[in-house]
């Protein structure tokens, strides 16, 4: 990496690729109990990005013990209710689990990695913005309110 | 220069907007709304004109977010109207027949839109990104006064080129060839990068008539590439539109000469996906799909509704055909060999 880039906090797309491999290795070593990040190739094998999908990030399970909500897309219907213990059928609060798909992509314009994420509930419905805000770590939440320029934008790309 | 910019700002697409049949509750069906949509504008901004036209025919109850489709394809609201037309209508259709919906927003395909505000923020974000690409920083956009920001947006909304030029010139976003005309503007060094958004659709079979071009029925068929074009020094004078398009499609047109700034560290653009030995086992299958440039053909390039000659100097295109957020939107059709 050139010193000019380091000073600006930017990196080249090649360096992004190198750093991504290092990140994957480190993650698998340090966070081995977590699902692994994968490297996905796009644009006809020229560019790639990091992907971690269907991650359970938070839940607010009230009275009941075990978390039993399946990830969306895995089951289109709940298990046959007859087989389920009566006690767990009566929920006063619905199971509130939030799932995230995380992608770290190199941005050619700003020359930095960018985190893209999709947030959804157990039915696969997209989460509302304030639900996402609640999931954010404290320092991110504060950054959101600091300036009109620190925000999460909604995008769809190619 | 002024002339061309005026033409761009005055460019408009005649639209014929039909209410979706599932939402019509009156007999006879309401006639379509006829609207002249500015090329540099965005579809949600037309809603105030369209809604009153159909309000009598709509079912009762509060409507959802308004959205449009062309031949069943939901239209992405943050893409300028002119670009949507150039991209989706290979053979230009006049008037352009679109369908408007007041219900059933397809949130699996379209990101949410809260009317004019969403469009405005999308515009400002793009402007900020363009400023970063051109100047290496976006201070000028971020430090715009509130009144300036409002006036800039208003000028785009109303197609007021004079007001736009007045405000935008403060942002010092001239690119190639402009650093001299700028009167040495506060010594701002240009990066030699030009903001470009490329919309690429590929065909595997040739067609002579645009009418025979395959219909785009899904956004999966379009590659949206948001990648700046880099122009270097003296080479800038001979850099053509063709050179520019090829430079941002290295997967189809591998770089032969090492003109990119990373080339001293890079082997070749195409090899960047295999960064290290250990990393390799985490990469998905690296299928060798490098297209030799002889087999890939640029069939069509459309900017602001025109198809410029490919050897036109790129700097002219940049100076004259960019959108108000300083992005050059280019629609490209490539003919590629069938992948076996």
Coordinates of C-alpha atoms in Angstrom, one line a residue:
Chain A
X1 CA 0.0 0.0 0.0
X2 CA 1.3 3.4 -0.9
X3 CA 1.7 5.9 1.9
X4 CA -0.6 8.4 0.1
X5 CA -3.4 5.8 0.3
X6 CA -2.7 5.0 3.9
X7 CA -2.8 8.7 4.8
X8 CA -6.2 9.1 3.1
X9 CA -7.5 5.9 4.6
X10 CA -8.2 4.4 1.2
X11 CA -7.0 1.2 -0.4
X12 CA -6.7 -0.2 -3.9
X13 CA -9.0 -3.0 -5.0
X14 CA -6.1 -5.4 -5.1
X15 CA -5.3 -4.6 -1.5
X16 CA -8.9 -5.1 -0.7
X17 CA -8.7 -8.6 -2.0
X18 CA -5.6 -9.3 0.0
X19 CA -7.0 -7.9 3.1
X20 CA -10.3 -9.8 2.7
X21 CA -8.4 -13.1 2.6
X22 CA -6.5 -12.2 5.7
X23 CA -9.8 -11.2 7.3
X24 CA -11.3 -14.6 6.5
X25 CA -8.3 -16.4 7.9
X26 CA -8.3 -14.4 11.1
X27 CA -12.1 -14.7 11.6
X28 CA -12.0 -18.5 11.2
X29 CA -9.2 -18.7 13.7
X30 CA -10.5 -16.3 16.3
X31 CA -14.3 -16.7 15.8
X32 CA -14.4 -20.3 14.9
X33 CA -17.7 -20.8 16.7
X34 CA -19.3 -18.3 14.3
X35 CA -20.3 -19.2 10.8
X36 CA -17.5 -18.4 8.3
X37 CA -17.3 -15.5 5.9
X38 CA -17.0 -16.5 2.3
X39 CA -15.5 -14.8 -0.6
X40 CA -17.9 -14.4 -3.6
X41 CA -16.8 -13.6 -7.1
X42 CA -18.9 -11.4 -9.2
X43 CA -18.7 -9.5 -12.5
X44 CA -17.2 -12.4 -14.4
X45 CA -14.6 -13.3 -11.8
X46 CA -12.9 -10.0 -11.7
X47 CA -14.3 -8.5 -8.6
X48 CA -15.2 -10.2 -5.3
X49 CA -16.8 -9.4 -2.0
X50 CA -17.1 -10.9 1.5
X51 CA -20.4 -12.5 2.4
X52 CA -22.0 -13.6 5.6
X53 CA -25.6 -14.5 5.3
X54 CA -28.6 -15.5 7.4
X55 CA -27.0 -14.4 10.7
X56 CA -29.1 -14.3 13.8
X57 CA -28.1 -11.0 15.3
X58 CA -30.6 -10.3 18.0
X59 CA -33.7 -11.7 19.6
X60 CA -36.0 -10.7 22.4
X61 CA -37.4 -14.0 23.5
X62 CA -39.6 -13.2 26.5
X63 CA -40.7 -16.0 28.8
X64 CA -39.8 -19.1 26.9
X65 CA -36.4 -20.9 27.1
X66 CA -35.2 -22.3 23.9
X67 CA -35.0 -20.2 20.8
X68 CA -36.7 -22.2 18.1
X69 CA -37.4 -19.9 15.2
X70 CA -36.0 -21.1 11.9
X71 CA -34.3 -18.8 9.5
X72 CA -36.5 -17.5 6.7
X73 CA -36.3 -19.4 3.5
X74 CA -35.4 -22.6 5.2
X75 CA -38.9 -23.6 6.1
X76 CA -41.9 -22.2 4.4
X77 CA -44.2 -23.4 7.1
X78 CA -43.8 -23.9 10.8
X79 CA -43.6 -27.4 12.2
X80 CA -47.0 -29.2 12.6
X81 CA -48.5 -27.6 15.6
X82 CA -49.8 -30.9 16.9
X83 CA -46.2 -32.0 17.6
X84 CA -45.4 -28.9 19.6
X85 CA -45.7 -28.8 23.3
X86 CA -48.8 -26.8 24.2
X87 CA -47.0 -24.6 26.6
X88 CA -44.8 -23.0 23.8
X89 CA -47.8 -22.4 21.5
X90 CA -49.1 -19.6 23.6
X91 CA -46.8 -16.7 23.1
X92 CA -47.6 -13.4 24.6
X93 CA -44.9 -11.8 22.5
X94 CA -44.1 -13.1 19.1
X95 CA -40.6 -14.4 18.6
X96 CA -38.6 -11.3 17.7
X97 CA -35.5 -12.4 15.9
X98 CA -33.6 -10.3 13.5
X99 CA -31.6 -11.8 10.6
X100 CA -28.9 -10.1 8.7
X101 CA -27.1 -10.7 5.4
X102 CA -23.8 -8.9 5.5
X103 CA -21.7 -8.1 2.5
X104 CA -18.4 -6.2 2.5
X105 CA -17.8 -4.8 -1.0
X106 CA -15.1 -2.7 -2.4
X107 CA -16.3 0.8 -3.4
X108 CA -14.5 2.1 -6.5
X109 CA -15.6 5.6 -5.9
X110 CA -14.5 6.1 -2.4
X111 CA -11.8 3.4 -2.6
X112 CA -12.8 1.9 0.7
X113 CA -14.7 -1.3 1.8
X114 CA -18.4 -0.7 2.4
X115 CA -20.7 -2.8 4.6
X116 CA -24.0 -3.6 2.9
X117 CA -26.6 -5.4 4.9
X118 CA -30.1 -6.8 4.6
X119 CA -32.1 -7.0 7.8
X120 CA -35.2 -9.1 8.0
X121 CA -37.4 -11.0 10.5
X122 CA -38.3 -14.6 10.8
X123 CA -40.9 -14.3 8.0
X124 CA -38.3 -12.8 5.7
X125 CA -40.0 -9.4 5.9
X126 CA -37.5 -6.5 5.8
X127 CA -37.0 -4.7 9.1
X128 CA -38.1 -1.2 9.7
X129 CA -35.3 1.4 10.0
X130 CA -35.8 2.0 13.7
X131 CA -35.6 -1.8 14.4
X132 CA -32.3 -1.8 12.7
X133 CA -31.1 1.2 14.6
X134 CA -31.9 -0.7 17.9
X135 CA -29.6 -3.5 16.8
X136 CA -26.7 -1.2 16.2
X137 CA -23.8 -1.1 18.7
X138 CA -23.8 2.0 20.9
X139 CA -21.0 3.9 19.1
X140 CA -22.8 3.4 15.7
X141 CA -26.0 4.7 17.1
X142 CA -24.3 7.8 18.4
X143 CA -22.6 8.3 15.1
X144 CA -26.0 8.3 13.4
X145 CA -27.2 11.2 15.5
X146 CA -23.9 13.1 15.3
X147 CA -24.2 14.6 11.9
X148 CA -26.6 14.6 9.0
X149 CA -23.8 13.1 6.9
X150 CA -23.4 9.9 9.1
X151 CA -26.2 7.8 8.0
X152 CA -27.2 4.5 6.6
X153 CA -28.4 4.7 3.0
X154 CA -30.7 2.3 1.3
X155 CA -29.4 1.1 -2.0
X156 CA -29.7 -1.6 -4.5
X157 CA -26.9 -2.4 -6.8
X158 CA -26.0 -4.6 -9.7
Chain B
X1 CA -20.5 24.1 -24.0
X2 CA -23.5 26.0 -22.8
X3 CA -25.5 24.9 -25.8
X4 CA -25.2 21.2 -25.3
X5 CA -25.9 21.5 -21.6
X6 CA -29.1 23.4 -22.5
X7 CA -30.2 20.6 -24.8
X8 CA -29.6 18.1 -22.1
X9 CA -31.6 20.0 -19.5
X10 CA -34.4 20.5 -22.0
X11 CA -34.5 16.9 -23.0
X12 CA -37.7 15.2 -22.1
X13 CA -39.6 11.9 -22.7
X14 CA -43.3 11.9 -23.5
X15 CA -44.9 9.5 -21.1
X16 CA -48.3 7.9 -21.4
X17 CA -49.2 6.6 -17.9
X18 CA -51.8 4.0 -17.4
X19 CA -53.4 3.1 -14.0
X20 CA -52.9 -0.6 -13.3
X21 CA -56.1 -2.5 -14.2
X22 CA -56.3 -4.1 -10.7
X23 CA -56.6 -0.6 -9.2
X24 CA -59.3 0.7 -11.4
X25 CA -62.7 1.0 -9.7
X26 CA -64.6 3.1 -12.1
X27 CA -66.2 2.6 -15.4
X28 CA -65.1 3.6 -18.0
X29 CA -61.4 3.2 -17.2
X30 CA -59.7 6.5 -16.7
X31 CA -57.7 7.6 -19.8
X32 CA -54.0 7.5 -19.4
X33 CA -52.2 10.6 -18.2
X34 CA -49.9 12.3 -20.7
X35 CA -46.8 13.8 -19.2
X36 CA -43.6 15.3 -20.5
X37 CA -40.9 13.9 -18.1
X38 CA -37.5 15.7 -18.0
X39 CA -34.7 13.4 -18.9
X40 CA -32.6 14.6 -15.9
X41 CA -35.5 14.1 -13.5
X42 CA -36.9 11.1 -11.6
X43 CA -40.2 9.4 -11.8
X44 CA -41.4 9.9 -8.2
X45 CA -41.2 13.7 -8.8
X46 CA -44.0 13.3 -11.4
X47 CA -46.4 11.9 -8.8
X48 CA -48.0 15.3 -7.9
X49 CA -49.0 15.6 -11.5
X50 CA -50.2 12.1 -11.9
X51 CA -52.1 11.4 -8.7
X52 CA -54.9 14.0 -9.3
X53 CA -55.5 12.5 -12.7
X54 CA -56.4 9.1 -11.2
X55 CA -57.6 9.9 -7.7
X56 CA -61.3 9.4 -8.7
X57 CA -60.6 5.9 -10.0
X58 CA -58.7 4.6 -7.0
X59 CA -60.2 2.3 -4.5
X60 CA -60.8 3.9 -1.0
X61 CA -58.3 3.6 1.7
X62 CA -54.8 5.1 2.1
X63 CA -52.6 4.3 -0.8
X64 CA -49.2 2.7 -0.5
X65 CA -46.0 4.2 -2.1
X66 CA -46.5 4.9 -5.7
X67 CA -44.4 2.9 -8.2
X68 CA -44.1 2.4 -11.9
X69 CA -43.5 -0.5 -14.2
X70 CA -42.6 -0.8 -17.9
X71 CA -43.9 -4.1 -19.4
X72 CA -44.1 -5.6 -16.0
X73 CA -40.6 -4.5 -14.9
X74 CA -40.8 -2.3 -11.7
X75 CA -38.8 0.8 -12.4
X76 CA -36.0 1.8 -10.0
X77 CA -36.9 5.3 -8.9
X78 CA -33.3 6.6 -8.3
X79 CA -32.3 6.1 -11.9
X80 CA -32.9 9.3 -14.0
X81 CA -35.9 9.0 -16.3
X82 CA -33.9 9.5 -19.4
X83 CA -31.5 6.7 -18.5
X84 CA -34.4 4.3 -17.8
X85 CA -35.8 5.1 -21.2
X86 CA -32.5 4.7 -23.0
X87 CA -31.8 1.5 -21.2
X88 CA -35.2 -0.3 -21.4
X89 CA -36.4 0.9 -24.8
X90 CA -33.9 -0.3 -27.3
X91 CA -36.2 1.0 -30.0
X92 CA -37.4 4.3 -28.6
X93 CA -41.1 4.2 -28.0
X94 CA -42.9 7.5 -28.2
X95 CA -44.9 8.1 -26.1
X96 CA -43.4 5.7 -23.6
X97 CA -46.2 3.6 -22.1
X98 CA -45.8 3.1 -18.4
X99 CA -48.1 1.7 -15.7
X100 CA -48.6 3.4 -12.4
X101 CA -49.5 1.6 -9.2
X102 CA -50.7 3.0 -5.9
X103 CA -50.6 -0.3 -4.1
X104 CA -48.5 -3.4 -3.7
X105 CA -45.0 -1.8 -3.6
X106 CA -42.6 -4.5 -4.6
X107 CA -40.1 -4.2 -1.8
X108 CA -38.2 -7.2 -2.8
X109 CA -37.2 -5.4 -6.0
X110 CA -37.4 -1.7 -5.2
X111 CA -35.8 0.1 -2.2
X112 CA -38.3 2.1 -0.2
X113 CA -39.1 5.6 -1.5
X114 CA -40.6 8.3 0.6
X115 CA -41.4 10.7 -2.2
X116 CA -39.4 13.8 -3.0
X117 CA -37.2 13.6 0.1
X118 CA -35.9 10.2 -0.8
X119 CA -35.1 11.3 -4.3
X120 CA -33.4 14.5 -3.1
X121 CA -31.2 12.6 -0.7
X122 CA -30.3 10.1 -3.4
X123 CA -29.3 13.0 -5.6
X124 CA -27.2 14.7 -2.9
X125 CA -25.5 11.4 -2.1
X126 CA -24.6 10.9 -5.7
X127 CA -23.3 14.4 -6.0
X128 CA -21.2 13.9 -2.9
X129 CA -19.8 10.7 -4.4
X130 CA -19.1 12.5 -7.7
X131 CA -17.3 15.3 -5.8
X132 CA -15.1 12.7 -4.0
X133 CA -14.2 11.1 -7.3
X134 CA -13.4 14.4 -9.0
X135 CA -11.7 16.3 -6.2
X136 CA -10.6 13.5 -3.8
X137 CA -12.8 14.9 -1.1
X138 CA -16.4 16.0 -0.7
X139 CA -15.9 19.0 1.6
X140 CA -17.6 21.3 -0.9
X141 CA -20.8 19.3 -1.0
X142 CA -20.9 18.6 2.7
X143 CA -20.3 22.2 3.5
X144 CA -23.0 23.6 1.3
X145 CA -25.2 26.0 3.1
X146 CA -28.8 24.9 3.7
X147 CA -30.2 27.6 1.4
X148 CA -27.7 26.6 -1.4
X149 CA -28.7 23.0 -1.0
X150 CA -32.4 23.8 -1.3
X151 CA -31.8 26.0 -4.3
X152 CA -29.6 23.4 -6.0
X153 CA -32.3 20.8 -5.6
X154 CA -35.0 23.2 -6.6
X155 CA -33.1 24.1 -9.8
X156 CA -33.0 20.4 -10.7
X157 CA -36.7 19.9 -9.8
X158 CA -37.7 22.8 -12.0
X159 CA -35.2 22.3 -14.8
X160 CA -33.7 25.7 -14.1
X161 CA -30.3 25.6 -15.7
X162 CA -29.4 29.2 -14.9
X163 CA -30.0 28.7 -11.1
X164 CA -28.2 25.4 -11.2
X165 CA -25.1 26.8 -12.8
X166 CA -25.0 29.6 -10.3
X167 CA -24.9 27.2 -7.3
X168 CA -23.0 24.3 -8.8
X169 CA -20.1 26.4 -10.0
X170 CA -19.3 27.0 -6.3
X171 CA -18.7 23.3 -5.9
X172 CA -15.8 23.4 -8.4
X173 CA -16.6 20.1 -10.0
X174 CA -15.2 20.7 -13.4
X175 CA -13.2 17.7 -14.6
X176 CA -10.9 17.2 -17.6
X177 CA -9.9 20.2 -19.5
X178 CA -11.6 22.5 -17.0
X179 CA -8.7 23.1 -14.7
X180 CA -7.4 25.8 -17.0
X181 CA -10.8 27.4 -17.7
X182 CA -11.4 27.5 -14.0
X183 CA -9.0 30.4 -13.6
X184 CA -6.8 28.4 -11.4
X185 CA -9.6 27.9 -8.9
X186 CA -7.9 27.8 -5.5
X187 CA -5.3 25.3 -6.6
X188 CA -7.7 22.4 -6.4
X189 CA -5.9 19.4 -7.9
X190 CA -8.1 17.2 -10.0
X191 CA -7.8 13.5 -9.6
X192 CA -8.2 12.6 -13.3
X193 CA -11.1 10.4 -12.3
X194 CA -14.6 10.9 -13.9
X195 CA -17.8 9.7 -12.2
X196 CA -19.5 7.2 -14.5
X197 CA -22.5 4.9 -14.1
X198 CA -22.6 2.1 -16.6
X199 CA -25.7 0.1 -17.3
X200 CA -24.7 -3.0 -19.3
X201 CA -27.0 -5.5 -20.9
X202 CA -25.6 -8.4 -23.0
X203 CA -26.9 -10.3 -25.9
X204 CA -25.5 -13.5 -27.2
X205 CA -27.1 -13.3 -30.6
X206 CA -26.7 -10.5 -33.1
X207 CA -29.6 -8.3 -34.1
X208 CA -29.8 -5.8 -36.9
X209 CA -32.9 -4.0 -35.9
X210 CA -33.3 -2.5 -32.5
X211 CA -36.9 -3.8 -32.6
X212 CA -35.5 -7.3 -32.6
X213 CA -33.4 -6.6 -29.5
X214 CA -34.4 -8.9 -26.6
X215 CA -36.7 -7.3 -24.0
X216 CA -35.3 -6.7 -20.6
X217 CA -37.7 -8.3 -18.2
X218 CA -35.6 -8.4 -15.1
X219 CA -33.0 -6.3 -13.4
X220 CA -30.8 -9.4 -13.2
X221 CA -30.2 -8.9 -16.9
X222 CA -28.5 -5.6 -16.3
X223 CA -25.1 -5.1 -14.9
X224 CA -25.0 -1.8 -13.0
X225 CA -21.4 -0.7 -12.8
X226 CA -20.5 2.3 -10.6
X227 CA -16.9 2.7 -11.5
X228 CA -14.9 5.9 -12.2
X229 CA -13.0 6.3 -15.5
X230 CA -9.4 7.3 -15.1
X231 CA -7.8 9.7 -17.5
X232 CA -4.1 10.3 -17.4
X233 CA -2.3 13.4 -18.5
X234 CA -1.6 14.1 -22.1
X235 CA -3.3 10.9 -23.0
X236 CA -6.5 12.8 -22.1
X237 CA -6.5 14.5 -25.4
X238 CA -6.8 11.3 -27.4
X239 CA -8.9 9.4 -24.9
X240 CA -12.1 8.4 -26.8
X241 CA -15.5 7.3 -25.6
X242 CA -14.6 3.8 -26.7
X243 CA -11.4 3.9 -24.6
X244 CA -13.4 5.0 -21.6
X245 CA -16.1 2.3 -21.9
X246 CA -13.5 -0.4 -22.3
X247 CA -11.4 0.8 -19.4
X248 CA -14.3 0.2 -17.0
X249 CA -15.1 -3.2 -18.3
X250 CA -11.8 -5.0 -17.7
X251 CA -13.6 -8.3 -17.5
X252 CA -14.5 -8.0 -21.2
X253 CA -11.6 -5.8 -22.4
X254 CA -8.5 -6.7 -20.4
X255 CA -6.0 -3.9 -20.0
X256 CA -3.2 -4.4 -22.5
X257 CA -1.1 -1.4 -21.5
X258 CA -0.3 -0.5 -17.9
X259 CA -1.7 3.0 -17.7
X260 CA -3.6 2.6 -14.4
X261 CA -2.0 4.0 -11.3
X262 CA -2.0 0.7 -9.6
X263 CA -0.3 -1.1 -12.4
X264 CA 3.1 -0.9 -10.8
X265 CA 1.9 -3.1 -8.0
X266 CA -0.8 -5.0 -10.0
X267 CA 0.0 -7.9 -12.2
X268 CA -3.0 -7.6 -14.4
X269 CA -6.6 -6.5 -13.4
X270 CA -7.9 -10.0 -14.0
X271 CA -5.6 -11.7 -11.5
X272 CA -6.6 -9.7 -8.5
X273 CA -9.1 -12.4 -7.4
X274 CA -6.4 -14.8 -6.3
X275 CA -4.5 -12.7 -3.7
X276 CA -2.7 -15.4 -1.7
X277 CA -2.0 -19.1 -1.4
X278 CA -4.0 -19.6 1.8
X279 CA -6.8 -17.3 0.5
X280 CA -7.3 -19.5 -2.5
X281 CA -9.2 -22.2 -0.6
X282 CA -11.8 -19.7 0.5
X283 CA -12.4 -18.5 -3.0
X284 CA -15.3 -20.0 -4.9
X285 CA -14.4 -21.8 -8.1
X286 CA -12.3 -19.5 -10.3
X287 CA -13.7 -20.5 -13.7
X288 CA -11.6 -19.2 -16.5
X289 CA -14.0 -17.0 -18.3
X290 CA -11.8 -14.3 -19.6
X291 CA -13.3 -13.0 -22.8
X292 CA -10.8 -12.1 -25.5
X293 CA -11.6 -8.7 -26.7
X294 CA -12.1 -9.8 -30.3
X295 CA -15.2 -11.7 -29.4
X296 CA -16.9 -9.0 -27.3
X297 CA -18.5 -6.3 -29.3
X298 CA -19.9 -3.0 -28.1
X299 CA -23.2 -3.0 -30.0
X300 CA -24.8 0.1 -28.6
X301 CA -23.8 3.1 -26.5
X302 CA -26.4 5.6 -25.5
X303 CA -26.0 8.7 -23.5
X304 CA -28.8 11.3 -23.0
X305 CA -30.7 9.6 -25.8
X306 CA -27.9 9.9 -28.4
X307 CA -25.6 7.3 -29.8
X308 CA -22.3 9.2 -30.1
X309 CA -19.5 7.9 -32.5
X310 CA -17.2 5.8 -30.4
X311 CA -14.1 7.8 -31.4
X312 CA -15.6 11.0 -30.0
X313 CA -13.2 12.6 -27.4
X314 CA -14.3 11.4 -24.0
X315 CA -13.6 14.8 -22.5
X316 CA -16.3 16.3 -24.7
X317 CA -18.8 13.8 -23.6
X318 CA -18.0 14.5 -19.9
X319 CA -18.2 18.2 -20.3
X320 CA -21.6 18.2 -22.1
X321 CA -23.6 15.1 -21.3
X322 CA -23.4 14.7 -17.6
X323 CA -26.4 14.8 -15.3
X324 CA -26.8 17.5 -12.7
X325 CA -25.3 15.3 -10.0
X326 CA -22.1 15.2 -12.2
X327 CA -22.5 11.6 -13.1
X328 CA -22.2 10.4 -16.7
X329 CA -24.8 7.7 -17.2
X330 CA -24.0 5.4 -20.1
X331 CA -26.2 2.6 -21.4
X332 CA -24.2 -0.1 -23.2
X333 CA -25.3 -3.2 -25.0
X334 CA -22.6 -5.8 -25.5
X335 CA -22.6 -8.8 -27.7
X336 CA -20.8 -11.6 -25.9
X337 CA -20.0 -15.1 -27.0
X338 CA -22.4 -17.7 -25.5
X339 CA -20.9 -19.0 -22.2
X340 CA -20.8 -22.8 -22.6

